[in-house]
């Protein structure tokens, strides 16, 4: 069976990337899509693993050639999910996590209504600011910008199938894993139910 798309969005600093990493460790049927971006690489990031870091002109020509399933401008940089690798992974039967913003999530939903979407919330705005500061990835101005943008991001939370509050990290990982598991079991149950019905219908 073809894998399914699992979209996970969150305001910056809510812990989405750490949650997805933990999820991938406990679930071998999951893969994560590596996005393309024009954002400069951070010192601890690895090209091809965290992102494919590309020049704006490369991004634009990929976009014009229809290489992206979805793309958006976030914090002044372009981000996009390329079809190529994604299609291959889905065809192999693995479910693929897309860590993308709400604009990209809306595009994926429009093209794949069956995609599962989860929005990760921080426990409070104060906790979010603290996490943005503690992780030390961005300068003070960028932190302020990301924190202010969080309000707009959070206002899109009800467009998603599920929300997960990242208060206790382990509990949030378990909830995410539980959501994916329940969705898979539902799909499996329906598949078995239809198979049984078809067999029954054909017997007559
Ligand atoms: P960061 O610069 O902190 O890695 O990511 C900034 C934002 O861009 C995050 O909200 C992240 O989810 C989003 N993002 C990362 N990759 C993609 C992508 O391929 N498409 C879209 N639409 N958003 C992305």
Short mmCIF file of C-alpha atoms in Angstrom, two decimals, residues 11-14 119-133 143-155 165:
data_model
loop_
_atom_site.label_atom_id
_atom_site.label_comp_id
_atom_site.label_asym_id
_atom_site.label_seq_id
_atom_site.Cartn_x
_atom_site.Cartn_y
_atom_site.Cartn_z
CA UNK A 11 5.08 28.09 15.32
CA UNK A 12 8.86 28.40 15.36
CA UNK A 13 10.26 27.19 18.69
CA UNK A 14 7.34 24.89 19.60
CA UNK A 119 -0.47 21.26 14.62
CA UNK A 120 1.94 21.46 17.56
CA UNK A 121 1.16 24.15 20.15
CA UNK A 122 3.46 25.55 22.81
CA UNK A 123 2.02 25.54 26.36
CA UNK A 124 2.19 29.37 26.50
CA UNK A 125 3.61 32.36 24.63
CA UNK A 126 6.13 32.83 27.43
CA UNK A 127 7.37 29.24 27.07
CA UNK A 128 7.66 29.75 23.32
CA UNK A 129 9.80 32.86 23.74
CA UNK A 130 12.00 31.08 26.26
CA UNK A 131 12.55 28.16 23.87
CA UNK A 132 13.41 30.47 20.99
CA UNK A 133 16.00 32.15 23.23
CA UNK A 143 13.66 35.73 17.65
CA UNK A 144 11.30 38.68 18.11
CA UNK A 145 10.07 38.33 14.53
CA UNK A 146 9.43 34.58 14.91
CA UNK A 147 7.67 35.10 18.24
CA UNK A 148 5.35 37.78 16.81
CA UNK A 149 4.61 35.58 13.78
CA UNK A 150 3.61 32.73 16.13
CA UNK A 151 0.27 34.41 16.84
CA UNK A 152 -0.64 34.33 13.15
CA UNK A 153 0.58 30.72 12.82
CA UNK A 154 -1.48 29.62 15.83
CA UNK A 155 -4.62 31.23 14.38
CA UNK A 165 0.45 20.57 23.09
#
